[in-house]
PDB file of C-alpha atoms in Angstrom:
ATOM      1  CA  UNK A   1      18.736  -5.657  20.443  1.00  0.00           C
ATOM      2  CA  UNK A   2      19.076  -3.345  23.248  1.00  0.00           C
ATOM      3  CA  UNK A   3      17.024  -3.628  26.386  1.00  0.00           C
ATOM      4  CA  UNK A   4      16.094   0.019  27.492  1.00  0.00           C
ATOM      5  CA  UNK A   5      13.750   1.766  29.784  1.00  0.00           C
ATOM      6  CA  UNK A   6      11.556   3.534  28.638  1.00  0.00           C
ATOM      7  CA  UNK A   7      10.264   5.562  31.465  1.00  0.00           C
ATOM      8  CA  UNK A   8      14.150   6.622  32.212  1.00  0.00           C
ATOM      9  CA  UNK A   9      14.898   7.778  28.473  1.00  0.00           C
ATOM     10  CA  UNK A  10      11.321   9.518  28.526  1.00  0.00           C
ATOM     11  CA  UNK A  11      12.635  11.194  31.668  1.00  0.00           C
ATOM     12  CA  UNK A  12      16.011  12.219  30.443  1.00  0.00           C
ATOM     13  CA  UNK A  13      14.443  13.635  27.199  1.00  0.00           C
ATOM     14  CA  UNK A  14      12.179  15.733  29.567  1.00  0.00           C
ATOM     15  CA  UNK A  15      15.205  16.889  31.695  1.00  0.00           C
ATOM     16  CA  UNK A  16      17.145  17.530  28.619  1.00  0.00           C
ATOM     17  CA  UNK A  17      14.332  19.614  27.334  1.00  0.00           C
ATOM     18  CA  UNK A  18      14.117  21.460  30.488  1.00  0.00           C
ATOM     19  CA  UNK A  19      17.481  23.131  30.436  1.00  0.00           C
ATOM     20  CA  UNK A  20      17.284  24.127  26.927  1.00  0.00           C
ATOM     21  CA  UNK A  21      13.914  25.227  26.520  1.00  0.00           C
ATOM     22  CA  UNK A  22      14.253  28.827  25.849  1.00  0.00           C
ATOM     23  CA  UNK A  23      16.671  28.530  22.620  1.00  0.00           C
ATOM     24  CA  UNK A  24      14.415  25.590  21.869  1.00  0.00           C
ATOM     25  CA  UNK A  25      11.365  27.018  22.114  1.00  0.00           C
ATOM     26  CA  UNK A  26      13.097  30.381  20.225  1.00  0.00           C
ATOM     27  CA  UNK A  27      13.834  28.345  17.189  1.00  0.00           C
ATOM     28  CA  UNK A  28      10.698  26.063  17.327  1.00  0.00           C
ATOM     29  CA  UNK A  29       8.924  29.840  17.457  1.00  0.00           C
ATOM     30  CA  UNK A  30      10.496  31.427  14.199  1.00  0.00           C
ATOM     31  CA  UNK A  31      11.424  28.488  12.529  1.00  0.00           C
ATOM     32  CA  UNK A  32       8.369  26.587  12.373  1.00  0.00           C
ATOM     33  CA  UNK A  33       5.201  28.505  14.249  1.00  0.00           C
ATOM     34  CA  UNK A  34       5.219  31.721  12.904  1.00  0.00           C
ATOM     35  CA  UNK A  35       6.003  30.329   8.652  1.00  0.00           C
ATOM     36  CA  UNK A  36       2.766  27.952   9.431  1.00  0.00           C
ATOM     37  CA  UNK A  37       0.577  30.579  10.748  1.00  0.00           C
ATOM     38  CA  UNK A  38       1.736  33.030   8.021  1.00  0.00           C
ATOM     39  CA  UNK A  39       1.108  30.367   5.196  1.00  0.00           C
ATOM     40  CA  UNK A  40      -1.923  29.294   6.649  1.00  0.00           C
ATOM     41  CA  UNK A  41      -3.371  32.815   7.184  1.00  0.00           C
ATOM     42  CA  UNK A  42      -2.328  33.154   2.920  1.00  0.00           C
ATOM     43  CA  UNK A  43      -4.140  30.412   2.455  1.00  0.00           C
ATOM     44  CA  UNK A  44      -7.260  30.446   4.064  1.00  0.00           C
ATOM     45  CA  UNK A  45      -7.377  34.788   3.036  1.00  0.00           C
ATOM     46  CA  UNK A  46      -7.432  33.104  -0.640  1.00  0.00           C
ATOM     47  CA  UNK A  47      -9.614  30.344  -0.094  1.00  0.00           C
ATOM     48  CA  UNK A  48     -12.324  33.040   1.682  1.00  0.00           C
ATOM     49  CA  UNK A  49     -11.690  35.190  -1.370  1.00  0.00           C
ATOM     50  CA  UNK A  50     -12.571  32.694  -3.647  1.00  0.00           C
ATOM     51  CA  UNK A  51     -15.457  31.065  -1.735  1.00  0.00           C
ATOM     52  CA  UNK A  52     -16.895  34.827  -1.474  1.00  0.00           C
ATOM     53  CA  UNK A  53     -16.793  35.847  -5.290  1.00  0.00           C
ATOM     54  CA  UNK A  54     -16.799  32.126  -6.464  1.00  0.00           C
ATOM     55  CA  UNK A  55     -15.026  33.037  -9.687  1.00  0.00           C
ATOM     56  CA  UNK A  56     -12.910  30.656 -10.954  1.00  0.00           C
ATOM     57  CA  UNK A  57      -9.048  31.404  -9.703  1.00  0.00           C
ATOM     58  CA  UNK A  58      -6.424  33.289 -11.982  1.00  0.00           C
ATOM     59  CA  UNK A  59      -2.985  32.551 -11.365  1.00  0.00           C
ATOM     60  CA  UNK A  60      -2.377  35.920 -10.147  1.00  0.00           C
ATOM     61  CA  UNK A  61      -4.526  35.045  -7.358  1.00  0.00           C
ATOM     62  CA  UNK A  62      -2.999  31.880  -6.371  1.00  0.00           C
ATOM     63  CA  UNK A  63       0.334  32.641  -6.892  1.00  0.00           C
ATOM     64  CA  UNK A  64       0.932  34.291  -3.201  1.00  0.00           C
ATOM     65  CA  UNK A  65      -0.157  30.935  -2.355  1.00  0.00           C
ATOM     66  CA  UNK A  66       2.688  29.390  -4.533  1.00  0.00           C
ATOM     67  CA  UNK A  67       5.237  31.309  -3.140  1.00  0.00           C
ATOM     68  CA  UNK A  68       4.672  31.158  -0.070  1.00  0.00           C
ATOM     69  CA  UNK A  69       4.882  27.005  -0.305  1.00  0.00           C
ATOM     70  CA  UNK A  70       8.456  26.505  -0.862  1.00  0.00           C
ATOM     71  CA  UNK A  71       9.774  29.651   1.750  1.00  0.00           C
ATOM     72  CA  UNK A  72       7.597  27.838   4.510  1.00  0.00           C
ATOM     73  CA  UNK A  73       8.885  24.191   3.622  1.00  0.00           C
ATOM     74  CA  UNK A  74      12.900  25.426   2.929  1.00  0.00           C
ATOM     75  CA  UNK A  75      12.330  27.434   6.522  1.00  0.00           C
ATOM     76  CA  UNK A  76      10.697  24.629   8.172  1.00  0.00           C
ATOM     77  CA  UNK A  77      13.462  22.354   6.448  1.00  0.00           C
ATOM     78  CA  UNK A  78      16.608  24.531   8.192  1.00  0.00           C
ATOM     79  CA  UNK A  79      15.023  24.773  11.376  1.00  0.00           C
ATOM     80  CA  UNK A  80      14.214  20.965  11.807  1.00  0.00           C
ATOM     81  CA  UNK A  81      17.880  19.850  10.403  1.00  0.00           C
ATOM     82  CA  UNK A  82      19.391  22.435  12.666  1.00  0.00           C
ATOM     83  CA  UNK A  83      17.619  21.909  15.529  1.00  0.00           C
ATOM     84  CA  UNK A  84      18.440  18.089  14.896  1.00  0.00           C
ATOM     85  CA  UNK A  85      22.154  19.016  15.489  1.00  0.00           C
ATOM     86  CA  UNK A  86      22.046  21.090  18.318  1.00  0.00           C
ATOM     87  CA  UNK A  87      19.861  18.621  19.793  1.00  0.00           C
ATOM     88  CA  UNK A  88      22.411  15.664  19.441  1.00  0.00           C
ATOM     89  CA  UNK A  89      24.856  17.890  21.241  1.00  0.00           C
ATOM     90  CA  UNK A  90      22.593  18.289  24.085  1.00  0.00           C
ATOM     91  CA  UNK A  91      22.235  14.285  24.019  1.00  0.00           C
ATOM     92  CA  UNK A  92      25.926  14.052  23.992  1.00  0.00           C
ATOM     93  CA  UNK A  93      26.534  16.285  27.135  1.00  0.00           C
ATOM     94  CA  UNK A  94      28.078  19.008  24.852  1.00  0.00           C
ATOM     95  CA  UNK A  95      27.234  22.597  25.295  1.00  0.00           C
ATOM     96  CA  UNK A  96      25.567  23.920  22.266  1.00  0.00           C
ATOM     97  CA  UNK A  97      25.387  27.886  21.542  1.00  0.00           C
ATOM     98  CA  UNK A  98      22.827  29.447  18.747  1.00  0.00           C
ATOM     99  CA  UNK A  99      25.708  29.064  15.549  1.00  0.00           C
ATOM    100  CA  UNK A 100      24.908  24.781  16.714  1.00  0.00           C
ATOM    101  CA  UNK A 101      21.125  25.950  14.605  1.00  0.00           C
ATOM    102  CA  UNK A 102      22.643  26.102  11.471  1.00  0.00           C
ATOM    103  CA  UNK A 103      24.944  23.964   9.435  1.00  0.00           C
ATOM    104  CA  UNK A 104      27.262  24.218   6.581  1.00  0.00           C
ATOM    105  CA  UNK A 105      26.111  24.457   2.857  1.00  0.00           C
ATOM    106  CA  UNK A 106      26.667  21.255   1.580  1.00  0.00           C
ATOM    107  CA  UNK A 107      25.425  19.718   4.451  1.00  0.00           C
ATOM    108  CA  UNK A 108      21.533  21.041   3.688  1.00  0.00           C
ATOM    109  CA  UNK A 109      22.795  19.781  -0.121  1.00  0.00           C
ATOM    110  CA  UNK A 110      23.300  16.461   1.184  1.00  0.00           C
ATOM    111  CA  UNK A 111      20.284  16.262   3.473  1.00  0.00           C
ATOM    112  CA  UNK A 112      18.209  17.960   0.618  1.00  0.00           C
ATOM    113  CA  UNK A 113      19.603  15.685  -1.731  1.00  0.00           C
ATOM    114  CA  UNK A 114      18.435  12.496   0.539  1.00  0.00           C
ATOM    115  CA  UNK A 115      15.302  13.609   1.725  1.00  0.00           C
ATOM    116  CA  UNK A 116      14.153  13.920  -2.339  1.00  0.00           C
ATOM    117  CA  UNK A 117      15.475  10.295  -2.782  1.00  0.00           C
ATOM    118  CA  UNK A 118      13.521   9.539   0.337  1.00  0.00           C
ATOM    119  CA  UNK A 119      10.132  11.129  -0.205  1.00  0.00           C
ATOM    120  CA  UNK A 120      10.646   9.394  -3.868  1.00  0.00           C
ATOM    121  CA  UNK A 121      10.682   5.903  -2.010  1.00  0.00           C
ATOM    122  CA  UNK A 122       7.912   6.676   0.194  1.00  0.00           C
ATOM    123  CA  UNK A 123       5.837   8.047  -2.549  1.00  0.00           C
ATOM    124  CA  UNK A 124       6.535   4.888  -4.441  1.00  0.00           C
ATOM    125  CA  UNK A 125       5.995   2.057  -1.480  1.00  0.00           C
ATOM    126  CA  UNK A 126       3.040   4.403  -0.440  1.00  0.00           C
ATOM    127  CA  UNK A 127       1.547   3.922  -4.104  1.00  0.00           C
ATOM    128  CA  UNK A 128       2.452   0.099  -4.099  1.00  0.00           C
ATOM    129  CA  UNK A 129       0.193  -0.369  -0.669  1.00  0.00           C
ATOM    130  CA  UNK A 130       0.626   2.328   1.418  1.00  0.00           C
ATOM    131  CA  UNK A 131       2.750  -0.055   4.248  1.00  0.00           C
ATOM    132  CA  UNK A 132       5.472  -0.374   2.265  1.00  0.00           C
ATOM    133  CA  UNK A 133       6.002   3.315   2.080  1.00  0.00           C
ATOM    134  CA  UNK A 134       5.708   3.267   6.373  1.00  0.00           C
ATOM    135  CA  UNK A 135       8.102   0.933   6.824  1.00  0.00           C
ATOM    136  CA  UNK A 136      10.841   2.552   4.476  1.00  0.00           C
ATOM    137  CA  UNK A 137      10.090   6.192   6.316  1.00  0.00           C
ATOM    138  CA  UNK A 138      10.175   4.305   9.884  1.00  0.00           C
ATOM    139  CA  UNK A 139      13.790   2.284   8.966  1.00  0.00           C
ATOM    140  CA  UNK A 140      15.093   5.771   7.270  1.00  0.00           C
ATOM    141  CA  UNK A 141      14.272   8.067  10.125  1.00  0.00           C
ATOM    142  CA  UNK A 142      17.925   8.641  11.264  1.00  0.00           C
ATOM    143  CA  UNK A 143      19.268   9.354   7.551  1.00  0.00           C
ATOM    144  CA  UNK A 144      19.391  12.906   8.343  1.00  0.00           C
ATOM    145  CA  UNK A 145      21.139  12.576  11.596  1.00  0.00           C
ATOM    146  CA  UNK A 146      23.852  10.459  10.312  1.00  0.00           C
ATOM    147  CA  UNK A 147      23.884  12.587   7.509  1.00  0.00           C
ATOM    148  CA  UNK A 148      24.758  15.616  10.033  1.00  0.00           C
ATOM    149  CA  UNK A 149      26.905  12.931  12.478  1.00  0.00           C
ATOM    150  CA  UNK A 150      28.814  11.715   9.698  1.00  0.00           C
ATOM    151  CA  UNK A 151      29.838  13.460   7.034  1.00  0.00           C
ATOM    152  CA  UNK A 152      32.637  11.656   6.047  1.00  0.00           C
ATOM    153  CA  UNK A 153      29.998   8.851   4.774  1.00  0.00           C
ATOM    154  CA  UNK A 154      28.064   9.187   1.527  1.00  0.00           C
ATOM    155  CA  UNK A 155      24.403   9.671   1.088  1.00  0.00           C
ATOM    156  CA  UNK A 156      23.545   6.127   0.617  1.00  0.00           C
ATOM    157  CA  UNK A 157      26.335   5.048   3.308  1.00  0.00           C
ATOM    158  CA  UNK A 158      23.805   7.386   5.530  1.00  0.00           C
ATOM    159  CA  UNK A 159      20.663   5.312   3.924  1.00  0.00           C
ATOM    160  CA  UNK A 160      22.104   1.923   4.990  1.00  0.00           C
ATOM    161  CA  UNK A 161      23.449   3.522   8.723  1.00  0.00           C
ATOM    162  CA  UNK A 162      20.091   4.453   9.637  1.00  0.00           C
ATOM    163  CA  UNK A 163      18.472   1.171   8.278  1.00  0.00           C
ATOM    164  CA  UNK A 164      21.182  -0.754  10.486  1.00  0.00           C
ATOM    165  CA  UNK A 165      20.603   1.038  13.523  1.00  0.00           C
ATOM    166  CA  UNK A 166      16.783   0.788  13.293  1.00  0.00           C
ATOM    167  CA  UNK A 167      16.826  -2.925  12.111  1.00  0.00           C
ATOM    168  CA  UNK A 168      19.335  -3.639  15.471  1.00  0.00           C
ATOM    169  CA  UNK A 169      16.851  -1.986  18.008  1.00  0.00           C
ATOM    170  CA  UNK A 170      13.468  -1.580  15.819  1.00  0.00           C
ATOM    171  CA  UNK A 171      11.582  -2.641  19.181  1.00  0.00           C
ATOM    172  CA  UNK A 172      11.918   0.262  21.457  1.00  0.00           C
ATOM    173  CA  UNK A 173      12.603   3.014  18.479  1.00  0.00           C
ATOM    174  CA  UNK A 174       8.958   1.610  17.176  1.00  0.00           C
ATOM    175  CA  UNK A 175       7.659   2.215  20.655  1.00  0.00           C
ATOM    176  CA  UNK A 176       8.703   5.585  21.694  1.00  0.00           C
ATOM    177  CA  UNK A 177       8.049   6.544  18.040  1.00  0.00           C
ATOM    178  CA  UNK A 178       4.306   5.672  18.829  1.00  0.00           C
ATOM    179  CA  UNK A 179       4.798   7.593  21.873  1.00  0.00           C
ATOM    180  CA  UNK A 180       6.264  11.084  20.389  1.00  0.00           C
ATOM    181  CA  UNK A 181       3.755  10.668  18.138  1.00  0.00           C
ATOM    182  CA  UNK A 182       0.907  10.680  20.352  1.00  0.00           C
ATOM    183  CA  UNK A 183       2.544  13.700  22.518  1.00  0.00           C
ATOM    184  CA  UNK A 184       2.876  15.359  19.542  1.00  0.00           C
ATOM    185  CA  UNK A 185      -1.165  14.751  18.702  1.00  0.00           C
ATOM    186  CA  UNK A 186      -1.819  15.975  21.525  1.00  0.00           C
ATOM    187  CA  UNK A 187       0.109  18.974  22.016  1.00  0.00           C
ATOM    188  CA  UNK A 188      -0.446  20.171  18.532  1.00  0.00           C
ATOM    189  CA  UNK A 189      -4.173  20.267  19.124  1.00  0.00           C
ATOM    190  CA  UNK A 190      -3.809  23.376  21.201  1.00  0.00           C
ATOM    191  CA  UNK A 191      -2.041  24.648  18.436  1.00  0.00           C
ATOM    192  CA  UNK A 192       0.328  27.301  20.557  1.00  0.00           C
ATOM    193  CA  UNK A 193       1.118  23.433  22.013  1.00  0.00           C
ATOM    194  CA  UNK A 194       3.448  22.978  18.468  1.00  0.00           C
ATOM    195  CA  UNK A 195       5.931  25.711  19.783  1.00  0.00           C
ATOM    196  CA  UNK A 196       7.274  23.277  22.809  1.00  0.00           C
ATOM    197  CA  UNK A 197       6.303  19.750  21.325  1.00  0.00           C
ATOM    198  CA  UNK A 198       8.436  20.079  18.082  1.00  0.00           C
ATOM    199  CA  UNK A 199      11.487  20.546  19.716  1.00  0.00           C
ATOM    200  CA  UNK A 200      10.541  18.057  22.685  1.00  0.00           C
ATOM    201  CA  UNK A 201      10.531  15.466  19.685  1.00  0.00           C
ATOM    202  CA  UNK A 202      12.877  16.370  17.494  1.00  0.00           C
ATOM    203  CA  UNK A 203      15.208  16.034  21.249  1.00  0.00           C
ATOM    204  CA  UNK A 204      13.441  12.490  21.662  1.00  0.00           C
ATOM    205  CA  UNK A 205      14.079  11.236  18.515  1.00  0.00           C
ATOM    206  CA  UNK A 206      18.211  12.833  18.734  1.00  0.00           C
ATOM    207  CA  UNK A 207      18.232  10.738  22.215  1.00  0.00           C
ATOM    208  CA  UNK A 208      17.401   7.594  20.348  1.00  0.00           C
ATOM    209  CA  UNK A 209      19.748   8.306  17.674  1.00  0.00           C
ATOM    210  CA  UNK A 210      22.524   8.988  19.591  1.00  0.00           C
ATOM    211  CA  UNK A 211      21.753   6.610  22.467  1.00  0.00           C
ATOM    212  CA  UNK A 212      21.994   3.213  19.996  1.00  0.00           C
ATOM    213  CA  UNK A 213      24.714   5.018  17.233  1.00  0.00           C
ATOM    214  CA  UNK A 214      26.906   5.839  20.620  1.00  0.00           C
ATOM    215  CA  UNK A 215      26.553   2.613  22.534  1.00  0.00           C
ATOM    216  CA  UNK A 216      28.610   0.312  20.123  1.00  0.00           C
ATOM    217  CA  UNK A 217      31.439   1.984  19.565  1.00  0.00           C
ATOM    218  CA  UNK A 218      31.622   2.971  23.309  1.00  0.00           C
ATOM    219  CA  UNK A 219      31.604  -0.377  24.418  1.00  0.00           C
ATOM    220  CA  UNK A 220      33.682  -1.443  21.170  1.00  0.00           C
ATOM    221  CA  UNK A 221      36.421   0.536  23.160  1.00  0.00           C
ATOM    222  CA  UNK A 222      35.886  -0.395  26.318  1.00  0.00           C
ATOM    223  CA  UNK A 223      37.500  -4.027  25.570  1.00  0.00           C
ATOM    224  CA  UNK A 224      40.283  -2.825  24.288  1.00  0.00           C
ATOM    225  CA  UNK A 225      42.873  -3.614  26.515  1.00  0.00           C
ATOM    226  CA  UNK A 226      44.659  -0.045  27.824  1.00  0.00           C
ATOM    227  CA  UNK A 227      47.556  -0.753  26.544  1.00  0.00           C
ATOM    228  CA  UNK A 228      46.642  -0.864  22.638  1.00  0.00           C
ATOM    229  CA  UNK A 229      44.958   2.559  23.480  1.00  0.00           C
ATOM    230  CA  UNK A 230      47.921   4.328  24.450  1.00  0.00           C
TER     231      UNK A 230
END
């Protein structure tokens, strides 16, 4: 397991964030603020409705409320997959440009594809005792990213990457999980707070990722002898 400091990687996460905060906050802004308010302002416009007549709701009622569901969660699922990628660039010194947001098709099949396995595991370990569930989302947290990272692997290949790299360095990703996750409490209070802190973690979590996928190989090659790598 990795020794790491914290403060440092909190630091280069904020740095990091700071010279890509515009595009960040730009996708963060249409990708994930604006679908919540809008399906939140559907929602609560038919909750009022039906508080105020108290009749009991016909589907033609509810069904803007239906619809509007699964475009928020298939917009909110593009921009946080994207974002993901053009994140790890930024983590990886690269210089990412706006196409970096979006991904070939069947990459969102394959990510779609794992997330339903996923939430079916959670739902079930969740349903078992509730910790179960935690401790499969916290050890499959990266399947996404190596989904995106490596696509030459299959969707369970990506299942068992992401439980190796969390089970290697479960210590410090458990910590600055806690961490992100009380930034993102806090941020998201304020509510206009979600525009910057989604992205801010979404970076965090693509600094881990890369940080302990990078570091073996790296130093995998650096004992090979020169000669073998010419």
């Amino acid at each position: 397991m990795q020794e790491i400091d914290f403060q440092d990687l909190l630091i280069d996460a904020w740095n990091k964030f700071k010279e890509r905060w515009k595009p960040l906050c730009v996708a963060s802004l249409l990708g994930y603020f604006v679908p919540f308010v809008v399906f939140c302002a559907v929602y609560f416009v038919i909750l009022f409705g039906l508080m105020l007549y108290q009749e009991q709701p016909e589907l033609s009622t509810i069904m803007p409320l239906f619809i509007a569901f699964p475009i928020f969660f298939v917009i909110m699922f593009l921009f946080s997959v994207g974002t993901e990628n053009y994140c790890m660039k930024i983590c990886r010194g690269e210089n990412p440009e706006t196409k970096d947001f979006f991904l070939p098709a069947n990459t969102y099949l394959r990510i779609f594809v794992a997330m339903f396995l996923l939430t079916l595991l959670i739902s079930l370990g969740v349903l078992l005792c509730v910790i179960p569930g935690m401790i499969l989302a916290f050890f499959f947290a990266f399947v996404s990213y190596a989904i995106i990272d490596h696509p030459e692997l299959g969707i369970i290949d990506c299942f068992k990457h992401s439980w190796r790299l969390v089970k290697n360095n479960w210590k410090p990703i458990l910590i600055l999980f806690g961490i992100n996750y009380a930034v993102q409490s806090v941020l998201s209070s304020t509510i206009i707070g979600m525009i910057p802190c989604i992205p801010f973690g979404i970076l965090l979590t693509s600094l881990l990722y890369t940080k302990f996928n990078d570091e073996p190989a790296n130093n995998a090659q650096s004992v090979i002898p020169p000669s073998i790598l010419q």
